[in-house]
Tab-separated table of C-alpha atoms and ligand atoms in Angstrom:
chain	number	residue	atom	x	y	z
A	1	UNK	CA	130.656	99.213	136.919
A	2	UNK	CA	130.209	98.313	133.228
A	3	UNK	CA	130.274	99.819	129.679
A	4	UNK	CA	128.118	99.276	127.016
A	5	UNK	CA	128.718	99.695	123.382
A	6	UNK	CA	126.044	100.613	122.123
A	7	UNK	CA	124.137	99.952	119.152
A	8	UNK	CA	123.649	102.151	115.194
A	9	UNK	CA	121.663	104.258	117.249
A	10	UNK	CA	123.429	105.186	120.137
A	11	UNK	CA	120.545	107.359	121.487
A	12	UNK	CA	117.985	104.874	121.476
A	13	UNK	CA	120.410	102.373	123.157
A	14	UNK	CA	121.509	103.806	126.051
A	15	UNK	CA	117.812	105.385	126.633
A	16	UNK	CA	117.029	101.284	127.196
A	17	UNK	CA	119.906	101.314	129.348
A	18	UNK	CA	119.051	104.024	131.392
A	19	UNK	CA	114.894	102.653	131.899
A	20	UNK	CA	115.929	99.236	133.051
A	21	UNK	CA	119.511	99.961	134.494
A	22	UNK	CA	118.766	103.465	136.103
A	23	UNK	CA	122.399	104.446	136.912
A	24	UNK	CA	123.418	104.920	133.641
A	25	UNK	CA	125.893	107.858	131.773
A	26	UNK	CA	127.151	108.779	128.532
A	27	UNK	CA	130.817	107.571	127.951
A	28	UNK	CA	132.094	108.085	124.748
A	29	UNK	CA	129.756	108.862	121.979
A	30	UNK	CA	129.708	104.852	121.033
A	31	UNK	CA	129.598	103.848	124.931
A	32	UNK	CA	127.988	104.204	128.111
A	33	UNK	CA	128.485	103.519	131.580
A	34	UNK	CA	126.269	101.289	133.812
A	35	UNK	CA	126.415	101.347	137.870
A	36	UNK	CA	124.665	97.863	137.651
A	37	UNK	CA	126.241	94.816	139.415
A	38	UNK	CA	125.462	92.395	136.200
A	39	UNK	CA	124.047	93.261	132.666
A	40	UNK	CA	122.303	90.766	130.945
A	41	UNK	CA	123.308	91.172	127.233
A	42	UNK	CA	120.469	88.893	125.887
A	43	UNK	CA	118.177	91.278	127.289
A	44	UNK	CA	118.961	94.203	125.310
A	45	UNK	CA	118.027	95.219	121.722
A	46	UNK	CA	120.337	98.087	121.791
A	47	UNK	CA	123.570	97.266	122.824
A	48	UNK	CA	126.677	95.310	121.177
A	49	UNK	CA	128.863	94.959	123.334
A	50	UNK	CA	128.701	94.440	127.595
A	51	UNK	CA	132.239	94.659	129.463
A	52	UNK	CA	132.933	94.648	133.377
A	53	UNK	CA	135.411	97.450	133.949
A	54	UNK	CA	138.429	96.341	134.852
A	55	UNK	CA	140.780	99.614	134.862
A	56	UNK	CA	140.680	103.535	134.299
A	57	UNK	CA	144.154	104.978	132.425
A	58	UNK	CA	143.951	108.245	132.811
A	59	UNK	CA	144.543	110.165	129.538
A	60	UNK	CA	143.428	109.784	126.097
A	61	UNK	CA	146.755	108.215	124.687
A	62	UNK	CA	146.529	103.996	123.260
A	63	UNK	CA	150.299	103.589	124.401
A	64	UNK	CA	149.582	104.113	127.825
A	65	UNK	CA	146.769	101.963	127.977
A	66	UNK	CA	148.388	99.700	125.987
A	67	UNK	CA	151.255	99.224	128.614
A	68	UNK	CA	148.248	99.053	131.262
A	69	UNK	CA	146.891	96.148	129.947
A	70	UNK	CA	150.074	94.008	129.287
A	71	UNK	CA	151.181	95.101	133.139
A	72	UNK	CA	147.941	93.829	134.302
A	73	UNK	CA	147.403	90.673	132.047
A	74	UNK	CA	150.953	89.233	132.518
A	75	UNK	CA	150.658	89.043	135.820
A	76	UNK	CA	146.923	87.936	135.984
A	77	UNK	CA	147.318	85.465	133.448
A	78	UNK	CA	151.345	84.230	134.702
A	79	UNK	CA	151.647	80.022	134.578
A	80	UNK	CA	147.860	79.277	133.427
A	81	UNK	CA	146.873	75.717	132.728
A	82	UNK	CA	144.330	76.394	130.027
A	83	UNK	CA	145.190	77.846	126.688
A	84	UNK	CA	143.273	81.781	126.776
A	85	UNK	CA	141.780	83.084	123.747
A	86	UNK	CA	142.205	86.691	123.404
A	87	UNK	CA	140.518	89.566	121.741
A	88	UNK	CA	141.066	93.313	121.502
A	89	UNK	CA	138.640	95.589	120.910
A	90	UNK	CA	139.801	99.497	120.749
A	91	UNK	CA	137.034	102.543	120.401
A	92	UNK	CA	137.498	106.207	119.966
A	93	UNK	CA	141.267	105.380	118.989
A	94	UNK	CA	143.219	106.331	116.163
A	95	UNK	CA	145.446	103.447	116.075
A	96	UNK	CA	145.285	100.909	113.373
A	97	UNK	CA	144.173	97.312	113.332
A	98	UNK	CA	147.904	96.506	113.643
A	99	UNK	CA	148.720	98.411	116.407
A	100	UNK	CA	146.179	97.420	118.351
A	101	UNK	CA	146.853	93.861	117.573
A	102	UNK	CA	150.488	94.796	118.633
A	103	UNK	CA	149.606	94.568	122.209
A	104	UNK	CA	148.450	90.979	121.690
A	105	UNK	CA	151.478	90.528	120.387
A	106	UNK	CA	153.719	91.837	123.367
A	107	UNK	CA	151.057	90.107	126.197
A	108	UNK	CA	151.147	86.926	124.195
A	109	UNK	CA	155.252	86.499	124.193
A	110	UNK	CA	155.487	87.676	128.117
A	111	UNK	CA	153.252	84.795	128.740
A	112	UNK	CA	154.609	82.737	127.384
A	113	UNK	CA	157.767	83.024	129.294
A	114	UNK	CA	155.289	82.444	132.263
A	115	UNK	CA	153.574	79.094	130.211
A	116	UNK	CA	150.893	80.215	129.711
A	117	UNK	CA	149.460	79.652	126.078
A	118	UNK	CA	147.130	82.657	124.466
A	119	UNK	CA	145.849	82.573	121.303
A	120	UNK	CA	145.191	86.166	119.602
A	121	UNK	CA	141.994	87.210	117.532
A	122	UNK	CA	143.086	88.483	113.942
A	123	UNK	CA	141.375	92.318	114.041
A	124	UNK	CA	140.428	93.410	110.836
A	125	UNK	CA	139.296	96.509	112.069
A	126	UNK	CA	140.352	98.810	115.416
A	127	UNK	CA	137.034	96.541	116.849
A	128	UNK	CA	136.313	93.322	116.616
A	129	UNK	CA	132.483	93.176	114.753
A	130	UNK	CA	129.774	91.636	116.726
A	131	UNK	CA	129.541	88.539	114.752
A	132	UNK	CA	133.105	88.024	115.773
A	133	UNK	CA	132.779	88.254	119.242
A	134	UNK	CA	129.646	86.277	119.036
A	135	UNK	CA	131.116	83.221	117.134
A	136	UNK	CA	134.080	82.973	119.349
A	137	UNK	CA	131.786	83.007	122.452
A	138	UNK	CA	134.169	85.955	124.069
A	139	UNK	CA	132.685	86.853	127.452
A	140	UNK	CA	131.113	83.393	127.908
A	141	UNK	CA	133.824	81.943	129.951
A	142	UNK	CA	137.208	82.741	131.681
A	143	UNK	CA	139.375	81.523	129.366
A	144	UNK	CA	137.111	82.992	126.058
A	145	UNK	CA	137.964	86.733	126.554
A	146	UNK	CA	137.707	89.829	124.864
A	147	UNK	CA	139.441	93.164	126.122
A	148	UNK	CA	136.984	96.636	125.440
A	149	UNK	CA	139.254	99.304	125.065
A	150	UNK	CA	137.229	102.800	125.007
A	151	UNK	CA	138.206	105.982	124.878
A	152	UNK	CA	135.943	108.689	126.571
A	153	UNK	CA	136.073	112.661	127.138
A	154	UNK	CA	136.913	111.363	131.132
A	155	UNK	CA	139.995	108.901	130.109
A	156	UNK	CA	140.205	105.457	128.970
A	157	UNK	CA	138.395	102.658	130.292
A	158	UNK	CA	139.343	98.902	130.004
A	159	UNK	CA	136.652	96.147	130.347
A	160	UNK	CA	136.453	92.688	130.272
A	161	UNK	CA	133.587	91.659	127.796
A	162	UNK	CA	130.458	89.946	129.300
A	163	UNK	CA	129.400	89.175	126.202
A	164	UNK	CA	128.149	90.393	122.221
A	165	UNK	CA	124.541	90.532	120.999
A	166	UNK	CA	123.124	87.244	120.075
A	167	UNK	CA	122.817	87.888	116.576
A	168	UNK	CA	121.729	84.203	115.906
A	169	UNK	CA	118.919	84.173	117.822
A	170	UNK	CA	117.681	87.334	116.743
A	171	UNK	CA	118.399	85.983	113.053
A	172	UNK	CA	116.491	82.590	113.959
A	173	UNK	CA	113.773	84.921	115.836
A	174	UNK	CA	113.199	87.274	113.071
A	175	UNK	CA	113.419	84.936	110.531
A	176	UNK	CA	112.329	81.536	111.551
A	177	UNK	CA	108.856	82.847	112.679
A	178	UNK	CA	106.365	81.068	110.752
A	179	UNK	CA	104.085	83.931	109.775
A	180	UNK	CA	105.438	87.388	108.573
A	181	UNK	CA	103.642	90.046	106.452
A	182	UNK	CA	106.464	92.343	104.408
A	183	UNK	CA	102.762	94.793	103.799
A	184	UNK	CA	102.330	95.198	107.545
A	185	UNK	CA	106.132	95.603	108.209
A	186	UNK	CA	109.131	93.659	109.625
A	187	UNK	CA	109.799	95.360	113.209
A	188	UNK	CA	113.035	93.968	113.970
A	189	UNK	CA	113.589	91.836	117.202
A	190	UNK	CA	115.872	94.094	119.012
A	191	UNK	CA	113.998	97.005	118.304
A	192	UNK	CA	110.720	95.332	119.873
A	193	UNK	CA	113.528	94.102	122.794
A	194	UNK	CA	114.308	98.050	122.709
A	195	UNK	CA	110.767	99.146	122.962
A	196	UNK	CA	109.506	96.769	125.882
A	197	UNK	CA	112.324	97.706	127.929
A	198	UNK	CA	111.751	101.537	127.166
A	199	UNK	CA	108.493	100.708	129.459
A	200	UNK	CA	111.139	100.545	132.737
A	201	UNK	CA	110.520	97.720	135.206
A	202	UNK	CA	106.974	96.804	135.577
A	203	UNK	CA	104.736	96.217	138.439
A	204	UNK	CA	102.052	93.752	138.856
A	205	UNK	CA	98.789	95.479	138.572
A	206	UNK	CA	96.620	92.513	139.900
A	207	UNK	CA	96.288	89.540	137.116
A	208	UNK	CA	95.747	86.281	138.860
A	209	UNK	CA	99.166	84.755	137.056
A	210	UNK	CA	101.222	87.470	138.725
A	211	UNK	CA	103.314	87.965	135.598
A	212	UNK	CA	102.642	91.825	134.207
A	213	UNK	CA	100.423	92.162	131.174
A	214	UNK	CA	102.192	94.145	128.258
A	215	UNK	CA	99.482	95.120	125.612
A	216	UNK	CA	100.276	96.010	122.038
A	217	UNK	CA	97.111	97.702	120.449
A	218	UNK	CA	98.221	97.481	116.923
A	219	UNK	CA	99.872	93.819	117.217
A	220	UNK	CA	100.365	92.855	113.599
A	221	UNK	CA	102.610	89.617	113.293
A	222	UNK	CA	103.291	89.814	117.164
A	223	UNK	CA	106.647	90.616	117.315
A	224	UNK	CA	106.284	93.017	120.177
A	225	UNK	CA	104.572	90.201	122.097
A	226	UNK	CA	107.031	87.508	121.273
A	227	UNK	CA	109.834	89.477	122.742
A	228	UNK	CA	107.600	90.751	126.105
A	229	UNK	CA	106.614	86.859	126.255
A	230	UNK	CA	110.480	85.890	126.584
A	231	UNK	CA	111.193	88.824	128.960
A	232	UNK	CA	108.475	86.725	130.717
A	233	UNK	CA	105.591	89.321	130.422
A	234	UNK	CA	102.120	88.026	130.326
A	235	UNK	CA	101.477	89.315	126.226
A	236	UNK	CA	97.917	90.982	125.281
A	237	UNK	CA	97.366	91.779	121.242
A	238	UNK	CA	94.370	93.517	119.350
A	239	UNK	CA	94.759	94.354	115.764
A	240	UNK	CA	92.144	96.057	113.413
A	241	UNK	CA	92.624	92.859	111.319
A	242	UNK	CA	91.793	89.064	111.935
A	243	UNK	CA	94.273	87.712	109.667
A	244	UNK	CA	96.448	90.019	111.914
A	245	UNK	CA	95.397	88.006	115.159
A	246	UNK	CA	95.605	85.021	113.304
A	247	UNK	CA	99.279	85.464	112.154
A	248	UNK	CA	100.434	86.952	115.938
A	249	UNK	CA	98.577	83.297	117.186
A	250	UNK	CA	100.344	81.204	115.461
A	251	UNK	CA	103.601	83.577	116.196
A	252	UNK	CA	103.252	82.951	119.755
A	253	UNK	CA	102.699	79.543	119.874
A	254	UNK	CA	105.683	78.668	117.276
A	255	UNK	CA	107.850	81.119	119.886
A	256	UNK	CA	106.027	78.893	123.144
A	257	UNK	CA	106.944	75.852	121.896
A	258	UNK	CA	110.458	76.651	120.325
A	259	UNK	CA	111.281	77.608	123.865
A	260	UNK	CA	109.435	75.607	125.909
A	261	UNK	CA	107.589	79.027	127.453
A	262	UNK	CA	104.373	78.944	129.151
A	263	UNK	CA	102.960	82.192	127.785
A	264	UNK	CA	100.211	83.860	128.802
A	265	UNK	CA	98.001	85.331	125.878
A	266	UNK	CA	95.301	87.134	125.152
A	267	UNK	CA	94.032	88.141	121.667
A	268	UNK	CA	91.276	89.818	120.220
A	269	UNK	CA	90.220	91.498	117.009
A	270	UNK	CA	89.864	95.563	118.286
A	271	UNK	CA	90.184	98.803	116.896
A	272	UNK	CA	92.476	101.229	118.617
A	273	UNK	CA	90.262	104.111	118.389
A	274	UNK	CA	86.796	102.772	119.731
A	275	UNK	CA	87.808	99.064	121.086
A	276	UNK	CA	87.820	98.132	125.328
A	277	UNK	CA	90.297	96.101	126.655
A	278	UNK	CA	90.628	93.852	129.355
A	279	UNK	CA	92.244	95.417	132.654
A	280	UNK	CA	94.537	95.086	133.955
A	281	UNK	CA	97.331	96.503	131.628
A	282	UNK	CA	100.774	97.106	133.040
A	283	UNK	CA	102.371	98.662	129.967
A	284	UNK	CA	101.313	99.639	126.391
A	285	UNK	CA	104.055	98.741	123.865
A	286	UNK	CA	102.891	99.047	119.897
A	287	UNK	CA	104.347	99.841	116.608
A	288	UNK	CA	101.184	102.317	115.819
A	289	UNK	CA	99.537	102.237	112.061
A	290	UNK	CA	102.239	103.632	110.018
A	291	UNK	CA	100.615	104.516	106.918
A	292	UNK	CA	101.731	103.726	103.772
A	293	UNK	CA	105.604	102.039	103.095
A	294	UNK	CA	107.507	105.292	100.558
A	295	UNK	CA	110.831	104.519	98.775
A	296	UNK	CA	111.258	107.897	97.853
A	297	UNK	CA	110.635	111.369	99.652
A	298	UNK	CA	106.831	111.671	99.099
A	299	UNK	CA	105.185	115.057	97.253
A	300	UNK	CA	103.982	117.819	99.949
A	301	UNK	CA	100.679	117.162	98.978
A	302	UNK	CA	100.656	113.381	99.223
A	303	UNK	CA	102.844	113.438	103.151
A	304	UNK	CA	100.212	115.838	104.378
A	305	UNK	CA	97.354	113.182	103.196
A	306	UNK	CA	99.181	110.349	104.840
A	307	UNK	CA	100.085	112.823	108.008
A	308	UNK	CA	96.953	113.811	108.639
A	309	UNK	CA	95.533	110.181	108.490
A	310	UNK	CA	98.520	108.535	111.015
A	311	UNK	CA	98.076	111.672	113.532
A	312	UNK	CA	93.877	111.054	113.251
A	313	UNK	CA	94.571	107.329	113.969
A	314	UNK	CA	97.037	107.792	116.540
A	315	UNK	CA	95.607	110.572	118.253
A	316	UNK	CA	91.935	108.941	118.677
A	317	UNK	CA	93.747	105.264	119.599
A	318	UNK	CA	95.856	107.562	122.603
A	319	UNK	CA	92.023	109.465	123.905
A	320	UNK	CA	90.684	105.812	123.759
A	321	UNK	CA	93.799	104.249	125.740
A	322	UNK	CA	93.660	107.051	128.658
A	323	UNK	CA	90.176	106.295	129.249
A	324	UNK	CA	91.017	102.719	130.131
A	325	UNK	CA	94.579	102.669	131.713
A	326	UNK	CA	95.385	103.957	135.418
A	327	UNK	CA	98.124	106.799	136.160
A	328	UNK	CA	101.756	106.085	135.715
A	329	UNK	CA	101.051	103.191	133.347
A	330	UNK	CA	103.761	103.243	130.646
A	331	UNK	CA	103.144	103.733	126.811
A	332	UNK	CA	105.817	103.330	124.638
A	333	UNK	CA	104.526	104.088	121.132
A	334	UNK	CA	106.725	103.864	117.457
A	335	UNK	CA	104.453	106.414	115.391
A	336	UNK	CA	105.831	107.548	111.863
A	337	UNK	CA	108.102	110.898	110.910
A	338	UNK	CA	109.204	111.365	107.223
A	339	UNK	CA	112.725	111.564	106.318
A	340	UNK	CA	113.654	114.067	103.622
A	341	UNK	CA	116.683	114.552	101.181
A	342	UNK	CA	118.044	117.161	103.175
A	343	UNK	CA	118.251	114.827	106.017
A	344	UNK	CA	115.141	116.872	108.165
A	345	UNK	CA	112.113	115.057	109.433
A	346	UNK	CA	108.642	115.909	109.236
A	347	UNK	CA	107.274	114.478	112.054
A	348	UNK	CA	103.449	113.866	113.540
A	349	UNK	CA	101.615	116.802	114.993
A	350	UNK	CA	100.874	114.947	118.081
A	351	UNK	CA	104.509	114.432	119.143
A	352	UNK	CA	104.114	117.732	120.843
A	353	UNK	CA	100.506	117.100	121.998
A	354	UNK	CA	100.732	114.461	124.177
A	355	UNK	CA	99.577	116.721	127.241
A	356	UNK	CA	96.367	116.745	125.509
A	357	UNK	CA	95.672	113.543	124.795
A	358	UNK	CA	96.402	112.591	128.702
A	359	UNK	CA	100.324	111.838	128.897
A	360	UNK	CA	103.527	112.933	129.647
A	361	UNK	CA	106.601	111.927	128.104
A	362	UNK	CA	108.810	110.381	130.782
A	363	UNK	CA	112.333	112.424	131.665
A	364	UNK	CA	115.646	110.454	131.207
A	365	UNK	CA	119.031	112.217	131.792
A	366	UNK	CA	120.729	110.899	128.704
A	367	UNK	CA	118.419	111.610	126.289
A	368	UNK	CA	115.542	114.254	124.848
A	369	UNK	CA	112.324	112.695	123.687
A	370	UNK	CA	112.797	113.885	119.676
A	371	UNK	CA	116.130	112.021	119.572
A	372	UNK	CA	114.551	108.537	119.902
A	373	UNK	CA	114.331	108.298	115.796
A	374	UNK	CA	114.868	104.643	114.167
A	375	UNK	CA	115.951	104.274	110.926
A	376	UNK	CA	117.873	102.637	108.246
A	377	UNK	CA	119.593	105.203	105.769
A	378	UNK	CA	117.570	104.250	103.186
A	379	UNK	CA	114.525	104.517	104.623
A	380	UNK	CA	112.045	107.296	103.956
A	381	UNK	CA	109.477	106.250	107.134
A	382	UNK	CA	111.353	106.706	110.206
A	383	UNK	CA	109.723	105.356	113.524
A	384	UNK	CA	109.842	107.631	116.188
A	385	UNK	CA	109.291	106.609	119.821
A	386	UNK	CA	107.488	108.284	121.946
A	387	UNK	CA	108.465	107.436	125.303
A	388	UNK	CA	105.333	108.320	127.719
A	389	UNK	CA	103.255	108.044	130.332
A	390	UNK	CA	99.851	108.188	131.601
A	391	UNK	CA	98.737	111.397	133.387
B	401	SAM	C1	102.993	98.806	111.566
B	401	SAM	S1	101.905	97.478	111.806
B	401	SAM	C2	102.491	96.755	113.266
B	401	SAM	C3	103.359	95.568	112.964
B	401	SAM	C4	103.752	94.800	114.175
B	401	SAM	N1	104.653	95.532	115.030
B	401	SAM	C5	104.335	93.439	113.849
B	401	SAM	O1	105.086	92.936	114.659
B	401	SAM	O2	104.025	92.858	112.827
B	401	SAM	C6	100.434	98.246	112.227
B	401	SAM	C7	99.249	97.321	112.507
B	401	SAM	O3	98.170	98.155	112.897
B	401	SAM	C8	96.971	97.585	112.436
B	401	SAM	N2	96.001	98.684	112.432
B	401	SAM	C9	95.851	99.699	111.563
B	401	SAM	N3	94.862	100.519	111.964
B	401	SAM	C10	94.402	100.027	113.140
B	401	SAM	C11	93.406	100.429	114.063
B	401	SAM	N4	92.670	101.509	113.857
B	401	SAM	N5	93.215	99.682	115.165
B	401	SAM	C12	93.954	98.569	115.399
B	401	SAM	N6	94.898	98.135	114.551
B	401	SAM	C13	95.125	98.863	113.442
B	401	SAM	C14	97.305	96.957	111.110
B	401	SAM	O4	96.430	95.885	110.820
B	401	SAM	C15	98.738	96.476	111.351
B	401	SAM	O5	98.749	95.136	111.748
């Protein structure tokens, strides 16, 4: 079993859990358990943290776990050749940086009765941060490790870290690619990593390449497609705009060569509402139109212009798309919902239309389909994503 800790929004993160891992339960309100054999951290948007557990303490108290771990790692770790590099990483605790670094402390001087060399993390915080974990490569190798210490409503897990988000190639990624368009909007790379794997595991519907074709109706700067062409997707863009098709071109092949992929691509210039694609289609994953960037809460009069235009958009693009695609193909769909001061959200009238328009949203156990919201706190435009699938 593993635990993830998940990402800002823990909703979102542990729904991608639960479509590619299945087996997959709340643990803590920061954390989540996985019944999967190996996680593959690079393949997740929405997670931090990966750790294989390693031991339950029953309880909710750090001492006890605390006396758990230095049990278990003194004798696990007794007369090692190689010089360990530890981190601790507590959540859910109230126990200060210190105390948790205590433990280090205590583990480090019974080893070294034993001979065995470790050399402790500095915490600054209860956690270590991502970038920390990252750097130091914990999780890559046996000697490079980082202890996840989380505490849940059940009792206290301990896991060994598999690893921390590669937050430098999502950095180089996001900002290496050679075209990007701050009018048409920067989807981050781990939320379009989110939103591909919202679509579950794919099947092959019947492309001579044998890879499955994602399609992103509304493909912009291709940032959807980059990150289904490194899951290894075959990638499929239209865009209402050229210069769109242009930039997601030129996207692709900077992403293709970078990693040596052999992508298969298909572009064309299309409008959602009207345009035929090619079949097959395995999944639809798009960042819909989004209507115009606010800074501040819009008036009533001027969100119910731009409301009415996004749902028109959005609503004709989905009647176009169920024409086309065959039952049970998944849509996964970031439309807009409007943030106010009060912290409520005014969201599209189609959210609860989807019946209508030929889909259902697909059931997960962790989560409700309203609570998939992204957003920054300072943003007025939240994406909301729709999780669905063809009737
Ligand atoms: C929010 S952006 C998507 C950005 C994209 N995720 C990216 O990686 O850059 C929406 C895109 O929808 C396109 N668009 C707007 N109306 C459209 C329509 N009716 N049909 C197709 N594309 C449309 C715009 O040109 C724009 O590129």
């Amino acid at each position: 079993m593993h635990i993830a800790i998940l990402g800002r929004q823990p909703a979102i993160s542990i729904a991608e859990l639960e479509r590619v891992y299945g087996d997959v339960s709340w643990f803590s309100d920061v954390s989540a358990l996985v019944g999967a054999e190996y996680i593959d951290i690079t393949r997740l948007g929405g997670s931090q943290k990966t750790g294989l557990v390693i031991l339950q303490v029953p309880g909710h108290d750090w001492h006890a776990a605390s006396m758990k771990i230095v049990q278990h790692y003194s004798k696990v770790w007794a007369k090692q050749a190689k010089k360990i590099t530890l981190g601790i990483s507590a959540y859910g605790f109230k126990e200060s940086p210190r105390d948790i670094q205590k433990t280090g402390l205590i583990l480090k001087g019974k080893l070294k009765s034993t001979g065995t060399s470790l050399r402790l993390i500095p915490n600054q915080a209860a956690a270590l941060s991502t970038a920390t974990s990252h750097h130091n490569k914990l999780g890559l190798s046996n000697t490079k490790v980082e202890l996840i210490v989380v505490k849940g409503q059940s009792g206290i897990v301990v896991a060994e870290s598999t690893g921390a988000q590669h937050i430098t190639s999502l950095a180089a990624r996001d900002q290496g690619r050679p075209k990007r368009d701050a009018f048409v909007g920067m989807l981050p790379p781990k939320l379009a990593q989110i939103m591909v794997n919202l679509a579950g595991p794919l099947g092959v519907a019947g492309n001579d390449k044998g890879s499955p074709r994602v399609l992103d109706p509304f493909c912009g700067t291709g940032v959807i497609l980059q990150e289904a062409g490194l899951m290894n997707y075959a990638v499929y863009g239209t865009d209402l705009s050229e210069k769109m098709i242009d930039f997601t071109r030129q996207n692709l092949k900077w992403i293709a060569d970078k990693d040596n992929l052999n992508l298969d691509v298909t572009l064309h210039v299309g409008d959602a509402m009207t345009t035929t694609w090619e079949i097959p289609v395995d999944a639809v994953v798009a960042e819909g139109y989004l209507g115009q960037p606010f800074s501040a809460p819009p008036s009533s009069s001027k969100l119910m212009e731009v409301r009415g235009n996004t749902n028109h958009i959005l609503s004709e693009f989905l009647k176009n798309l169920a024409e086309q695609i065959k039952p049970g193909t998944p849509v996964v769909l970031a439309v807009p919902a409007w943030k106010h001061t009060d912290g409520h959200f005014t969201h599209l009238p189609l959210v609860v239309k989807v019946e209508e328009l030929g889909y259902r949203y697909v059931e997960m156990r962790t989560v409700r389909p309203h609570q998939l919201l992204y957003f920054r706190p300072d943003q007025v435009v939240a994406r909301e994503i729709l999780v669905l699938v063809k009737k």
